[in-house]
Amino acid sequence: MDNQLSIGARANPLSHFEQWYETVQNSDPQPDAASLGTASIDGIPSVRLVLVKTWSEIGFEFFTNQKSRKGQELLVNRNAALTWHWKGFGAQVRIRGTVSIIESSAVRAYWNTRSYGSRISALASAQSTPIPHREALVEKANQLKRVYGEDSDMPVPDNWGGFRVHPSNYEFWLHDPDRLHHRIEYANVDGKWVSMILQP
Ligand SMILES: Cc1cc2nc3c(=O)[nH]c(=O)nc-3n(C[C@H](O)[C@H](O)[C@H](O)COP(=O)(O)O)c2cc1C
């Protein structure tokens, strides 16, 4: 177990996140993968992985199809949670908060950084809806490749976009060999971050 991460409270949980991320990104195989929890309007939960590549003081961002299950749930129930697990470091970070929709200019900017294949796939896929067989999807992607060449200015699909999770709480967790693990939670109280140690 690598012990390069330290648990002591910082003034601001975002700097805590950034310090950990800076360390783990050099050796974790997929540091940007986080489990995203959403819930339906009736409170039925659903969790899946997304890539969180960008963040700031305002929040943590991911991109997806807004007609997908997660997209539809977030449009009616803005509560969301993200959890990162960096196995080689025995570390977990959790955030909870509410989401907002990322502005179309930022969505377009991110869209343009995606590979040709990823853009074609996002255009082809009505994410989370059934299709009779996989060949139909492959054929749809091939058709789109005939319409949009590698160098063409491919439009952002209508339903594709991004959400930003605005954290109200962060939790940092570090493994202890005797399972007396370390946990520190930060809660936003009237605009100020308050930290507390939680029992494992
Ligand atoms: C490592 C990893 C990263 C993923 N990143 C994304 C992502 O950034 N956006 C996305 O829409 N789906 C991503 N997926 C797929 C989702 O986990 C999920 O299958 C898909 O978004 C449909 O989820 P939903 O039906 O709950 O909306 C990723 C899957 C894995 C395994």
CSV table of N, CA, C and O and ligand atoms in Angstrom, one decimal, residues 30 32-34 36 38 46-53 61-65 67-73 110 114 127-129 160-161, ligand 1:
chain,number,residue,atom,x,y,z
A,30,GLN,N,-6.8,4.6,-14.0
A,30,GLN,CA,-7.9,5.4,-14.5
A,30,GLN,C,-8.3,6.4,-13.3
A,30,GLN,O,-9.4,6.2,-12.7
A,32,ASP,N,-9.5,9.3,-13.3
A,32,ASP,CA,-10.7,10.1,-13.5
A,32,ASP,C,-12.0,9.4,-13.5
A,32,ASP,O,-13.1,10.0,-13.7
A,33,ALA,N,-12.0,8.1,-13.3
A,33,ALA,CA,-13.3,7.3,-13.2
A,33,ALA,C,-13.9,7.4,-11.9
A,33,ALA,O,-13.3,7.2,-10.8
A,34,ALA,N,-15.2,7.8,-11.8
A,34,ALA,CA,-15.9,8.0,-10.5
A,34,ALA,C,-17.2,7.3,-10.7
A,34,ALA,O,-17.9,7.4,-11.8
A,36,LEU,N,-21.0,7.4,-10.2
A,36,LEU,CA,-22.0,8.5,-10.1
A,36,LEU,C,-23.3,7.9,-9.6
A,36,LEU,O,-23.9,7.0,-10.2
A,38,THR,N,-27.3,8.5,-8.8
A,38,THR,CA,-28.4,9.4,-9.0
A,38,THR,C,-29.7,8.7,-8.4
A,38,THR,O,-29.6,7.5,-8.0
A,46,SER,N,-29.5,4.6,-8.6
A,46,SER,CA,-28.8,4.0,-9.7
A,46,SER,C,-27.4,4.5,-9.7
A,46,SER,O,-27.2,5.7,-9.5
A,47,VAL,N,-26.4,3.6,-9.9
A,47,VAL,CA,-25.0,4.0,-9.9
A,47,VAL,C,-24.3,3.5,-11.1
A,47,VAL,O,-24.6,2.4,-11.6
A,48,ARG,N,-23.4,4.3,-11.7
A,48,ARG,CA,-22.6,3.9,-12.8
A,48,ARG,C,-21.3,4.7,-12.8
A,48,ARG,O,-21.3,5.8,-12.2
A,49,LEU,N,-20.3,4.2,-13.6
A,49,LEU,CA,-19.1,5.0,-13.7
A,49,LEU,C,-19.2,6.1,-14.8
A,49,LEU,O,-19.8,5.9,-15.8
A,50,VAL,N,-18.6,7.2,-14.5
A,50,VAL,CA,-18.4,8.3,-15.5
A,50,VAL,C,-16.9,8.8,-15.4
A,50,VAL,O,-16.3,8.5,-14.4
A,51,LEU,N,-16.5,9.5,-16.4
A,51,LEU,CA,-15.2,10.1,-16.3
A,51,LEU,C,-15.3,11.6,-15.9
A,51,LEU,O,-16.1,12.3,-16.5
A,52,VAL,N,-14.6,11.9,-14.8
A,52,VAL,CA,-14.6,13.3,-14.3
A,52,VAL,C,-13.3,13.9,-14.7
A,52,VAL,O,-12.3,13.7,-14.0
A,53,LYS,N,-13.2,14.7,-15.8
A,53,LYS,CA,-11.9,15.2,-16.2
A,53,LYS,C,-11.7,16.6,-15.8
A,53,LYS,O,-10.6,17.1,-15.9
A,61,GLU,N,-17.2,18.1,-13.2
A,61,GLU,CA,-18.0,18.0,-14.4
A,61,GLU,C,-17.8,16.6,-15.1
A,61,GLU,O,-16.8,16.0,-15.1
A,62,PHE,N,-18.9,16.1,-15.7
A,62,PHE,CA,-18.9,15.0,-16.6
A,62,PHE,C,-19.9,15.2,-17.7
A,62,PHE,O,-20.7,16.0,-17.7
A,63,PHE,N,-19.6,14.4,-18.8
A,63,PHE,CA,-20.4,14.5,-20.0
A,63,PHE,C,-21.2,13.2,-20.3
A,63,PHE,O,-20.6,12.1,-20.0
A,64,THR,N,-22.3,13.4,-20.9
A,64,THR,CA,-23.2,12.2,-21.1
A,64,THR,C,-24.3,12.6,-22.0
A,64,THR,O,-24.4,13.7,-22.5
A,65,ASN,N,-25.2,11.6,-22.2
A,65,ASN,CA,-26.4,11.8,-23.0
A,65,ASN,C,-27.5,12.2,-22.0
A,65,ASN,O,-27.8,11.4,-21.1
A,67,LYS,N,-30.6,12.1,-22.3
A,67,LYS,CA,-31.8,11.2,-22.4
A,67,LYS,C,-31.5,9.9,-21.8
A,67,LYS,O,-32.3,9.0,-21.8
A,68,SER,N,-30.2,9.7,-21.3
A,68,SER,CA,-29.9,8.4,-20.7
A,68,SER,C,-30.6,8.3,-19.3
A,68,SER,O,-31.2,9.3,-18.9
A,69,ARG,N,-30.5,7.2,-18.7
A,69,ARG,CA,-31.2,7.1,-17.4
A,69,ARG,C,-30.6,8.1,-16.4
A,69,ARG,O,-31.4,8.9,-15.8
A,70,LYS,N,-29.3,8.3,-16.4
A,70,LYS,CA,-28.7,9.3,-15.4
A,70,LYS,C,-29.2,10.7,-15.8
A,70,LYS,O,-29.5,11.5,-14.9
A,71,GLY,N,-29.2,11.0,-17.1
A,71,GLY,CA,-29.6,12.3,-17.6
A,71,GLY,C,-31.0,12.6,-17.2
A,71,GLY,O,-31.3,13.7,-16.6
A,72,GLN,N,-31.9,11.6,-17.4
A,72,GLN,CA,-33.3,11.9,-17.1
A,72,GLN,C,-33.5,12.0,-15.6
A,72,GLN,O,-34.3,12.8,-15.1
A,73,GLU,N,-32.8,11.2,-14.8
A,73,GLU,CA,-33.0,11.3,-13.4
A,73,GLU,C,-32.5,12.6,-12.9
A,73,GLU,O,-33.1,13.3,-12.1
A,110,TYR,N,-15.6,20.8,-25.0
A,110,TYR,CA,-15.1,19.5,-24.6
A,110,TYR,C,-15.4,18.5,-25.8
A,110,TYR,O,-14.5,17.6,-26.1
A,114,ARG,N,-12.8,15.4,-28.1
A,114,ARG,CA,-13.0,13.9,-28.1
A,114,ARG,C,-12.5,13.4,-29.5
A,114,ARG,O,-12.6,14.1,-30.5
A,127,GLN,N,-28.3,6.6,-26.0
A,127,GLN,CA,-27.8,5.9,-24.8
A,127,GLN,C,-28.9,5.5,-23.8
A,127,GLN,O,-29.8,6.2,-23.6
A,128,SER,N,-28.8,4.3,-23.4
A,128,SER,CA,-29.7,3.7,-22.4
A,128,SER,C,-31.0,3.2,-23.0
A,128,SER,O,-31.9,2.8,-22.2
A,129,THR,N,-31.2,3.3,-24.3
A,129,THR,CA,-32.5,2.8,-24.9
A,129,THR,C,-32.1,1.5,-25.6
A,129,THR,O,-31.0,1.3,-26.1
A,160,TRP,N,-26.8,15.4,-26.1
A,160,TRP,CA,-25.5,15.2,-25.4
A,160,TRP,C,-25.1,16.5,-24.7
A,160,TRP,O,-25.3,17.6,-25.2
A,161,GLY,N,-24.6,16.3,-23.5
A,161,GLY,CA,-24.2,17.5,-22.7
A,161,GLY,C,-23.5,17.1,-21.5
A,161,GLY,O,-23.0,16.0,-21.3
B,1,LIG,C1,-14.6,3.6,-16.8
B,1,LIG,C2,-15.9,4.0,-17.4
B,1,LIG,C3,-16.1,5.4,-17.7
B,1,LIG,C4,-17.3,5.8,-18.2
B,1,LIG,N1,-17.5,7.1,-18.5
B,1,LIG,C5,-18.7,7.5,-19.0
B,1,LIG,C6,-18.9,8.9,-19.2
B,1,LIG,O1,-18.1,9.8,-18.9
B,1,LIG,N2,-20.1,9.3,-19.6
B,1,LIG,C7,-21.1,8.4,-19.9
B,1,LIG,O2,-22.2,8.8,-20.3
B,1,LIG,N3,-20.9,7.1,-19.7
B,1,LIG,C8,-19.8,6.6,-19.2
B,1,LIG,N4,-19.6,5.3,-19.0
B,1,LIG,C9,-20.7,4.4,-19.2
B,1,LIG,C10,-21.6,4.4,-18.0
B,1,LIG,O3,-21.1,3.8,-16.9
B,1,LIG,C11,-23.0,3.9,-18.2
B,1,LIG,O4,-23.0,2.6,-18.7
B,1,LIG,C12,-23.8,4.7,-19.3
B,1,LIG,O5,-23.5,6.1,-19.2
B,1,LIG,C13,-25.3,4.5,-19.2
B,1,LIG,O6,-25.7,4.8,-17.9
B,1,LIG,P1,-27.2,5.2,-17.5
B,1,LIG,O7,-28.1,4.2,-18.3
B,1,LIG,O8,-27.4,5.0,-16.0
B,1,LIG,O9,-27.4,6.6,-17.9
B,1,LIG,C14,-18.4,4.8,-18.5
B,1,LIG,C15,-18.1,3.5,-18.1
B,1,LIG,C16,-16.9,3.1,-17.6
B,1,LIG,C17,-16.7,1.6,-17.2
